[in-house]
């Protein structure tokens, strides 16, 4: 795993940015940090400044909706399968939810953003490695800095670099409340309400640099998205073996697991597994008996992962 605590120029993910990134590539635009003509074209087409162009590219890459591919000796960005699925390719395939109108799409993006064992960022550190529910920002910076030394193989920069990344992460995921003594002075700070990921309510600012991110049951998390995430995790956990089971604790606590990424409590994971068992007609089932807690995944479920996700969008005729 490599450290990647820069690239967004401290801009949190904003509404419309991912659609802009896909639309830019669909219109034969290019993301480039060195070709001045392409940079100027991106600034005009995306309608933002140079630094925001870099931030849009960063978030699109990090959420795995675009990727950098080598072709004819040079690298260029293309839309990934994830990007085509959600946003479309501008040609013969329309996206499931290009304007992110459905809550399930935000949960899906959150999963894609954090389901990554190759690059460590502040948000991937928090959702996959941190073991806190109430924390002070300064302590999270220190913990991330120390743990990153152990987790990554390249230079991680200094603590101020990580602090900027954590600031960006918290502004992306949390809603900042400005509270006063009267009702009139209590409002949501608009500068911290620009990211779709804040809708998930996974992190709440408590004032004074303190934050809350409880593990809970997440009834608002669609079972279809949870099923997709569980099966994606199951694939990478069992890719070198031919097993059909995975233990409950792995789903709850391992990096990139649905329990970790969705901040599920132990009882919350159990409830989601009950839901998934009914939803998949026991193609994914689990047992909790005599100290044994494990999940069984059939070949049908393993080979048809995307179909479960399609069921979510099929309900909304999109």
mmCIF file of C-alpha atoms in Angstrom:
data_model
loop_
_atom_site.group_PDB
_atom_site.id
_atom_site.type_symbol
_atom_site.label_atom_id
_atom_site.label_comp_id
_atom_site.label_asym_id
_atom_site.label_seq_id
_atom_site.Cartn_x
_atom_site.Cartn_y
_atom_site.Cartn_z
ATOM 1 C CA UNK A 1 0.000 0.000 0.000
ATOM 2 C CA UNK A 2 1.211 3.485 -0.872
ATOM 3 C CA UNK A 3 0.416 6.776 0.828
ATOM 4 C CA UNK A 4 -1.686 9.310 -1.076
ATOM 5 C CA UNK A 5 -2.471 12.171 1.254
ATOM 6 C CA UNK A 6 -2.483 14.860 -1.443
ATOM 7 C CA UNK A 7 -4.114 15.523 -4.803
ATOM 8 C CA UNK A 8 -7.395 17.235 -3.893
ATOM 9 C CA UNK A 9 -5.847 20.647 -3.126
ATOM 10 C CA UNK A 10 -7.961 20.553 0.073
ATOM 11 C CA UNK A 11 -11.237 20.715 -1.899
ATOM 12 C CA UNK A 12 -13.898 18.327 -0.519
ATOM 13 C CA UNK A 13 -15.932 16.348 -3.035
ATOM 14 C CA UNK A 14 -18.804 18.513 -4.285
ATOM 15 C CA UNK A 15 -22.174 17.831 -5.822
ATOM 16 C CA UNK A 16 -21.934 17.456 -9.584
ATOM 17 C CA UNK A 17 -18.186 16.953 -9.759
ATOM 18 C CA UNK A 18 -18.232 13.251 -10.627
ATOM 19 C CA UNK A 19 -20.832 13.801 -13.333
ATOM 20 C CA UNK A 20 -18.658 16.626 -14.690
ATOM 21 C CA UNK A 21 -15.628 14.298 -14.786
ATOM 22 C CA UNK A 22 -17.490 11.600 -16.714
ATOM 23 C CA UNK A 23 -19.094 14.111 -19.060
ATOM 24 C CA UNK A 24 -15.680 15.672 -19.699
ATOM 25 C CA UNK A 25 -14.231 12.344 -20.856
ATOM 26 C CA UNK A 26 -17.397 11.521 -22.811
ATOM 27 C CA UNK A 27 -16.871 14.813 -24.667
ATOM 28 C CA UNK A 28 -13.302 13.799 -25.598
ATOM 29 C CA UNK A 29 -11.791 15.988 -22.894
ATOM 30 C CA UNK A 30 -8.615 14.982 -21.107
ATOM 31 C CA UNK A 31 -7.264 15.402 -17.611
ATOM 32 C CA UNK A 32 -3.621 16.470 -17.659
ATOM 33 C CA UNK A 33 -1.258 18.145 -15.222
ATOM 34 C CA UNK A 34 1.410 19.000 -17.805
ATOM 35 C CA UNK A 35 -0.229 19.713 -21.167
ATOM 36 C CA UNK A 36 -1.205 23.395 -21.023
ATOM 37 C CA UNK A 37 -3.672 23.112 -23.912
ATOM 38 C CA UNK A 38 -5.537 20.243 -22.227
ATOM 39 C CA UNK A 39 -5.491 22.105 -18.913
ATOM 40 C CA UNK A 40 -7.002 25.225 -20.485
ATOM 41 C CA UNK A 41 -9.604 23.105 -22.257
ATOM 42 C CA UNK A 42 -10.555 21.392 -18.976
ATOM 43 C CA UNK A 43 -10.879 24.750 -17.200
ATOM 44 C CA UNK A 44 -13.277 26.000 -19.870
ATOM 45 C CA UNK A 45 -15.289 22.789 -20.198
ATOM 46 C CA UNK A 46 -15.639 22.145 -16.469
ATOM 47 C CA UNK A 47 -16.219 25.784 -15.611
ATOM 48 C CA UNK A 48 -13.843 25.800 -12.631
ATOM 49 C CA UNK A 49 -10.330 26.978 -11.825
ATOM 50 C CA UNK A 50 -7.149 24.972 -12.379
ATOM 51 C CA UNK A 51 -6.950 23.713 -8.799
ATOM 52 C CA UNK A 52 -10.568 22.539 -8.891
ATOM 53 C CA UNK A 53 -9.886 20.672 -12.138
ATOM 54 C CA UNK A 54 -7.199 18.743 -10.257
ATOM 55 C CA UNK A 55 -9.615 18.121 -7.395
ATOM 56 C CA UNK A 56 -12.317 16.825 -9.745
ATOM 57 C CA UNK A 57 -9.787 14.467 -11.306
ATOM 58 C CA UNK A 58 -8.644 13.338 -7.852
ATOM 59 C CA UNK A 59 -12.137 12.472 -6.599
ATOM 60 C CA UNK A 60 -13.109 10.751 -9.844
ATOM 61 C CA UNK A 61 -9.975 8.610 -9.696
ATOM 62 C CA UNK A 62 -10.313 7.904 -5.978
ATOM 63 C CA UNK A 63 -13.921 6.760 -6.296
ATOM 64 C CA UNK A 64 -12.816 4.506 -9.165
ATOM 65 C CA UNK A 65 -15.173 5.913 -11.774
ATOM 66 C CA UNK A 66 -12.269 6.878 -14.043
ATOM 67 C CA UNK A 67 -8.841 5.276 -14.374
ATOM 68 C CA UNK A 68 -5.524 5.999 -16.023
ATOM 69 C CA UNK A 69 -4.689 3.463 -18.729
ATOM 70 C CA UNK A 70 -1.592 3.039 -20.879
ATOM 71 C CA UNK A 71 -2.226 2.990 -24.609
ATOM 72 C CA UNK A 72 0.275 3.362 -27.455
ATOM 73 C CA UNK A 73 3.053 4.232 -25.043
ATOM 74 C CA UNK A 74 1.204 6.970 -23.170
ATOM 75 C CA UNK A 75 -1.319 7.207 -20.368
ATOM 76 C CA UNK A 76 -4.802 8.646 -20.671
ATOM 77 C CA UNK A 77 -7.961 8.594 -18.567
ATOM 78 C CA UNK A 78 -10.880 6.356 -19.470
ATOM 79 C CA UNK A 79 -14.203 5.761 -17.780
ATOM 80 C CA UNK A 80 -14.127 2.646 -15.607
ATOM 81 C CA UNK A 81 -16.839 0.005 -15.470
ATOM 82 C CA UNK A 82 -18.049 1.674 -12.270
ATOM 83 C CA UNK A 83 -18.260 5.024 -14.030
ATOM 84 C CA UNK A 84 -20.199 3.605 -16.970
ATOM 85 C CA UNK A 85 -22.538 1.773 -14.600
ATOM 86 C CA UNK A 86 -23.516 4.812 -12.561
ATOM 87 C CA UNK A 87 -22.980 7.717 -14.964
ATOM 88 C CA UNK A 88 -23.122 6.204 -18.471
ATOM 89 C CA UNK A 89 -20.700 6.435 -21.386
ATOM 90 C CA UNK A 90 -22.397 9.129 -23.428
ATOM 91 C CA UNK A 91 -23.069 6.692 -26.232
ATOM 92 C CA UNK A 92 -25.164 3.556 -26.071
ATOM 93 C CA UNK A 93 -25.212 2.997 -22.322
ATOM 94 C CA UNK A 94 -26.983 5.315 -19.906
ATOM 95 C CA UNK A 95 -25.996 5.433 -16.248
ATOM 96 C CA UNK A 96 -28.143 4.102 -13.434
ATOM 97 C CA UNK A 97 -28.152 7.404 -11.534
ATOM 98 C CA UNK A 98 -25.906 10.049 -13.151
ATOM 99 C CA UNK A 99 -27.225 12.883 -10.961
ATOM 100 C CA UNK A 100 -26.946 10.900 -7.712
ATOM 101 C CA UNK A 101 -30.612 11.361 -6.896
ATOM 102 C CA UNK A 102 -30.903 8.094 -4.948
ATOM 103 C CA UNK A 103 -29.424 7.551 -1.497
ATOM 104 C CA UNK A 104 -28.152 4.118 -2.520
ATOM 105 C CA UNK A 105 -25.884 5.740 -5.098
ATOM 106 C CA UNK A 106 -24.192 7.792 -2.372
ATOM 107 C CA UNK A 107 -23.647 4.657 -0.289
ATOM 108 C CA UNK A 108 -22.228 2.940 -3.368
ATOM 109 C CA UNK A 109 -19.804 5.797 -4.013
ATOM 110 C CA UNK A 110 -18.750 5.703 -0.360
ATOM 111 C CA UNK A 111 -17.985 2.000 -0.750
ATOM 112 C CA UNK A 112 -16.013 2.493 -3.974
ATOM 113 C CA UNK A 113 -14.045 5.324 -2.412
ATOM 114 C CA UNK A 114 -12.944 3.258 0.583
ATOM 115 C CA UNK A 115 -12.730 -0.224 -0.940
ATOM 116 C CA UNK A 116 -9.040 0.160 -1.757
ATOM 117 C CA UNK A 117 -5.967 -1.634 -0.453
ATOM 118 C CA UNK A 118 -3.521 0.056 -2.810
ATOM 119 C CA UNK A 119 -3.499 3.681 -1.660
ATOM 120 C CA UNK A 120 -3.911 5.019 1.862
ATOM 121 C CA UNK A 121 -5.752 8.299 2.339
ATOM 122 C CA UNK A 122 -7.171 9.949 5.439
ATOM 123 C CA UNK A 123 -10.686 8.656 4.781
ATOM 124 C CA UNK A 124 -9.482 5.115 3.984
ATOM 125 C CA UNK A 125 -7.446 5.170 7.161
ATOM 126 C CA UNK A 126 -10.466 6.208 9.204
ATOM 127 C CA UNK A 127 -12.962 3.770 7.724
ATOM 128 C CA UNK A 128 -10.610 0.782 7.461
ATOM 129 C CA UNK A 129 -8.105 1.091 10.302
ATOM 130 C CA UNK A 130 -9.148 3.581 12.992
ATOM 131 C CA UNK A 131 -10.882 2.146 16.043
ATOM 132 C CA UNK A 132 -12.614 5.234 17.387
ATOM 133 C CA UNK A 133 -16.192 6.392 17.713
ATOM 134 C CA UNK A 134 -15.518 9.694 19.489
ATOM 135 C CA UNK A 135 -12.363 11.519 18.538
ATOM 136 C CA UNK A 136 -10.504 14.794 18.510
ATOM 137 C CA UNK A 137 -9.191 15.887 15.125
ATOM 138 C CA UNK A 138 -5.664 16.530 16.398
ATOM 139 C CA UNK A 139 -5.505 13.019 17.900
ATOM 140 C CA UNK A 140 -6.742 11.501 14.630
ATOM 141 C CA UNK A 141 -3.951 13.323 12.787
ATOM 142 C CA UNK A 142 -1.355 11.889 15.194
ATOM 143 C CA UNK A 143 -2.801 8.368 14.987
ATOM 144 C CA UNK A 144 -2.979 8.448 11.196
ATOM 145 C CA UNK A 145 0.610 9.693 10.947
ATOM 146 C CA UNK A 146 1.959 6.982 13.242
ATOM 147 C CA UNK A 147 -0.076 4.150 11.709
ATOM 148 C CA UNK A 148 0.761 5.240 8.162
ATOM 149 C CA UNK A 149 4.447 4.640 8.910
ATOM 150 C CA UNK A 150 3.565 1.013 9.523
ATOM 151 C CA UNK A 151 0.982 0.577 6.771
ATOM 152 C CA UNK A 152 2.651 2.104 3.703
ATOM 153 C CA UNK A 153 5.932 1.535 1.913
ATOM 154 C CA UNK A 154 6.595 4.995 0.475
ATOM 155 C CA UNK A 155 7.193 8.408 2.008
ATOM 156 C CA UNK A 156 4.129 9.733 3.800
ATOM 157 C CA UNK A 157 5.206 13.350 4.089
ATOM 158 C CA UNK A 158 4.946 15.269 7.353
ATOM 159 C CA UNK A 159 2.093 15.565 9.803
ATOM 160 C CA UNK A 160 0.931 18.860 8.272
ATOM 161 C CA UNK A 161 0.284 17.029 4.989
ATOM 162 C CA UNK A 162 -1.841 14.478 6.818
ATOM 163 C CA UNK A 163 -3.633 17.242 8.721
ATOM 164 C CA UNK A 164 -4.720 18.841 5.439
ATOM 165 C CA UNK A 165 -5.965 15.488 4.177
ATOM 166 C CA UNK A 166 -7.900 14.869 7.382
ATOM 167 C CA UNK A 167 -9.394 18.373 7.195
ATOM 168 C CA UNK A 168 -10.539 17.611 3.647
ATOM 169 C CA UNK A 169 -11.900 14.208 4.693
ATOM 170 C CA UNK A 170 -13.889 15.672 7.583
ATOM 171 C CA UNK A 171 -15.277 18.478 5.410
ATOM 172 C CA UNK A 172 -16.314 15.833 2.862
ATOM 173 C CA UNK A 173 -18.136 13.588 5.322
ATOM 174 C CA UNK A 174 -19.419 15.766 8.139
ATOM 175 C CA UNK A 175 -21.930 18.581 8.419
ATOM 176 C CA UNK A 176 -20.565 21.481 10.399
ATOM 177 C CA UNK A 177 -23.122 23.131 12.637
ATOM 178 C CA UNK A 178 -22.729 26.745 13.682
ATOM 179 C CA UNK A 179 -24.683 26.983 16.915
ATOM 180 C CA UNK A 180 -25.458 30.014 19.002
ATOM 181 C CA UNK A 181 -27.706 31.005 21.840
ATOM 182 C CA UNK A 182 -30.747 31.686 19.696
ATOM 183 C CA UNK A 183 -32.603 29.654 17.119
ATOM 184 C CA UNK A 184 -31.734 32.231 14.476
ATOM 185 C CA UNK A 185 -28.016 31.623 14.939
ATOM 186 C CA UNK A 186 -28.262 27.855 14.538
ATOM 187 C CA UNK A 187 -27.598 26.933 10.937
ATOM 188 C CA UNK A 188 -25.668 24.584 8.721
ATOM 189 C CA UNK A 189 -22.458 26.120 7.394
ATOM 190 C CA UNK A 190 -22.914 25.989 3.621
ATOM 191 C CA UNK A 191 -19.172 25.603 3.034
ATOM 192 C CA UNK A 192 -19.425 22.228 4.782
ATOM 193 C CA UNK A 193 -22.591 21.097 3.040
ATOM 194 C CA UNK A 194 -21.226 20.707 -0.463
ATOM 195 C CA UNK A 195 -20.478 16.991 -0.495
ATOM 196 C CA UNK A 196 -22.999 14.243 -1.208
ATOM 197 C CA UNK A 197 -21.129 12.042 1.268
ATOM 198 C CA UNK A 198 -22.221 14.275 4.146
ATOM 199 C CA UNK A 199 -25.762 12.996 3.513
ATOM 200 C CA UNK A 200 -24.751 9.600 4.888
ATOM 201 C CA UNK A 201 -24.387 11.124 8.352
ATOM 202 C CA UNK A 202 -21.445 8.867 9.157
ATOM 203 C CA UNK A 203 -19.559 11.628 10.982
ATOM 204 C CA UNK A 204 -20.964 14.470 13.049
ATOM 205 C CA UNK A 205 -18.967 17.457 14.263
ATOM 206 C CA UNK A 206 -19.485 18.043 17.959
ATOM 207 C CA UNK A 207 -17.684 21.377 18.260
ATOM 208 C CA UNK A 208 -14.231 22.295 19.492
ATOM 209 C CA UNK A 209 -12.477 19.924 17.122
ATOM 210 C CA UNK A 210 -14.380 16.894 18.425
ATOM 211 C CA UNK A 211 -16.307 14.462 16.227
ATOM 212 C CA UNK A 212 -18.646 11.510 16.642
ATOM 213 C CA UNK A 213 -18.879 8.483 14.362
ATOM 214 C CA UNK A 214 -20.877 5.799 16.089
ATOM 215 C CA UNK A 215 -21.101 2.198 14.973
ATOM 216 C CA UNK A 216 -24.783 1.540 14.388
ATOM 217 C CA UNK A 217 -27.366 -0.625 12.646
ATOM 218 C CA UNK A 218 -27.676 1.575 9.514
ATOM 219 C CA UNK A 219 -31.290 0.809 8.574
ATOM 220 C CA UNK A 220 -30.964 3.472 5.862
ATOM 221 C CA UNK A 221 -28.271 1.443 4.042
ATOM 222 C CA UNK A 222 -30.030 -0.397 1.168
ATOM 223 C CA UNK A 223 -29.690 -4.165 1.396
ATOM 224 C CA UNK A 224 -28.838 -4.268 -2.313
ATOM 225 C CA UNK A 225 -25.793 -2.050 -1.822
ATOM 226 C CA UNK A 226 -24.770 -3.998 1.271
ATOM 227 C CA UNK A 227 -25.067 -7.256 -0.679
ATOM 228 C CA UNK A 228 -22.877 -5.882 -3.466
ATOM 229 C CA UNK A 229 -20.259 -4.702 -0.960
ATOM 230 C CA UNK A 230 -20.240 -8.016 0.912
ATOM 231 C CA UNK A 231 -19.748 -10.002 -2.288
ATOM 232 C CA UNK A 232 -16.964 -7.706 -3.532
ATOM 233 C CA UNK A 233 -15.181 -8.132 -0.204
ATOM 234 C CA UNK A 234 -15.772 -11.892 -0.261
ATOM 235 C CA UNK A 235 -14.110 -12.118 -3.687
ATOM 236 C CA UNK A 236 -10.885 -10.431 -2.627
ATOM 237 C CA UNK A 237 -10.746 -12.378 0.628
ATOM 238 C CA UNK A 238 -11.151 -15.760 -1.074
ATOM 239 C CA UNK A 239 -9.466 -15.151 -4.448
ATOM 240 C CA UNK A 240 -6.587 -17.501 -3.621
ATOM 241 C CA UNK A 241 -8.796 -20.261 -2.270
ATOM 242 C CA UNK A 242 -11.921 -22.097 -3.271
ATOM 243 C CA UNK A 243 -13.900 -21.639 -0.086
ATOM 244 C CA UNK A 244 -17.553 -20.679 0.060
ATOM 245 C CA UNK A 245 -17.644 -19.275 3.585
ATOM 246 C CA UNK A 246 -16.339 -16.260 5.418
ATOM 247 C CA UNK A 247 -16.466 -15.633 9.148
ATOM 248 C CA UNK A 248 -18.571 -12.962 10.774
ATOM 249 C CA UNK A 249 -15.637 -11.191 12.430
ATOM 250 C CA UNK A 250 -13.884 -10.701 9.081
ATOM 251 C CA UNK A 251 -16.997 -9.010 7.712
ATOM 252 C CA UNK A 252 -17.135 -6.807 10.803
ATOM 253 C CA UNK A 253 -13.553 -5.728 11.389
ATOM 254 C CA UNK A 254 -11.176 -6.438 8.497
ATOM 255 C CA UNK A 255 -9.999 -3.522 6.335
ATOM 256 C CA UNK A 256 -12.286 -3.024 3.296
ATOM 257 C CA UNK A 257 -15.034 -5.117 4.909
ATOM 258 C CA UNK A 258 -18.645 -3.899 4.781
ATOM 259 C CA UNK A 259 -18.706 -3.732 8.566
ATOM 260 C CA UNK A 260 -15.757 -1.353 8.572
ATOM 261 C CA UNK A 261 -16.688 0.804 5.596
ATOM 262 C CA UNK A 262 -20.356 1.210 6.566
ATOM 263 C CA UNK A 263 -19.571 1.676 10.298
ATOM 264 C CA UNK A 264 -21.828 -1.186 11.341
ATOM 265 C CA UNK A 265 -22.195 -2.334 14.921
ATOM 266 C CA UNK A 266 -22.083 -6.035 15.707
ATOM 267 C CA UNK A 267 -25.862 -6.192 15.990
ATOM 268 C CA UNK A 268 -26.160 -4.040 12.859
ATOM 269 C CA UNK A 269 -24.125 -6.507 10.830
ATOM 270 C CA UNK A 270 -26.268 -9.339 12.143
ATOM 271 C CA UNK A 271 -29.438 -7.526 11.079
ATOM 272 C CA UNK A 272 -27.991 -6.838 7.626
ATOM 273 C CA UNK A 273 -27.106 -10.518 7.256
ATOM 274 C CA UNK A 274 -30.692 -11.428 8.171
ATOM 275 C CA UNK A 275 -31.854 -9.023 5.441
ATOM 276 C CA UNK A 276 -29.418 -10.349 2.873
ATOM 277 C CA UNK A 277 -30.469 -13.935 3.558
ATOM 278 C CA UNK A 278 -34.075 -13.104 2.744
ATOM 279 C CA UNK A 279 -33.190 -10.770 -0.132
ATOM 280 C CA UNK A 280 -31.014 -13.354 -1.933
ATOM 281 C CA UNK A 281 -33.306 -16.326 -1.205
ATOM 282 C CA UNK A 282 -30.468 -17.797 0.874
ATOM 283 C CA UNK A 283 -27.924 -17.589 -1.945
ATOM 284 C CA UNK A 284 -26.082 -15.735 0.807
ATOM 285 C CA UNK A 285 -26.895 -17.225 4.202
ATOM 286 C CA UNK A 286 -25.416 -17.237 7.662
ATOM 287 C CA UNK A 287 -25.401 -19.210 10.887
ATOM 288 C CA UNK A 288 -25.032 -17.948 14.437
ATOM 289 C CA UNK A 289 -25.030 -20.981 16.670
ATOM 290 C CA UNK A 290 -22.892 -22.358 19.473
ATOM 291 C CA UNK A 291 -20.215 -19.735 19.020
ATOM 292 C CA UNK A 292 -19.987 -20.311 15.257
ATOM 293 C CA UNK A 293 -20.796 -17.286 13.155
ATOM 294 C CA UNK A 294 -20.100 -17.587 9.479
ATOM 295 C CA UNK A 295 -21.572 -16.589 6.138
ATOM 296 C CA UNK A 296 -22.018 -18.930 3.209
ATOM 297 C CA UNK A 297 -21.874 -17.564 -0.337
ATOM 298 C CA UNK A 298 -23.153 -19.691 -3.215
ATOM 299 C CA UNK A 299 -21.520 -19.691 -6.647
ATOM 300 C CA UNK A 300 -24.708 -18.139 -8.019
ATOM 301 C CA UNK A 301 -24.303 -15.139 -5.722
ATOM 302 C CA UNK A 302 -20.578 -14.882 -6.348
ATOM 303 C CA UNK A 303 -20.998 -14.874 -10.126
ATOM 304 C CA UNK A 304 -23.960 -12.504 -10.280
ATOM 305 C CA UNK A 305 -22.895 -9.721 -7.951
ATOM 306 C CA UNK A 306 -24.051 -6.866 -10.157
ATOM 307 C CA UNK A 307 -27.557 -8.322 -10.473
ATOM 308 C CA UNK A 308 -28.246 -7.613 -6.802
ATOM 309 C CA UNK A 309 -27.288 -4.002 -7.341
ATOM 310 C CA UNK A 310 -29.469 -3.835 -10.443
ATOM 311 C CA UNK A 311 -32.440 -4.768 -8.257
ATOM 312 C CA UNK A 312 -32.007 -1.523 -6.357
ATOM 313 C CA UNK A 313 -32.158 0.652 -9.440
ATOM 314 C CA UNK A 314 -34.913 -1.482 -10.937
ATOM 315 C CA UNK A 315 -37.194 -0.417 -8.090
ATOM 316 C CA UNK A 316 -36.888 3.183 -9.205
ATOM 317 C CA UNK A 317 -37.159 2.540 -12.954
ATOM 318 C CA UNK A 318 -33.803 4.165 -13.630
#
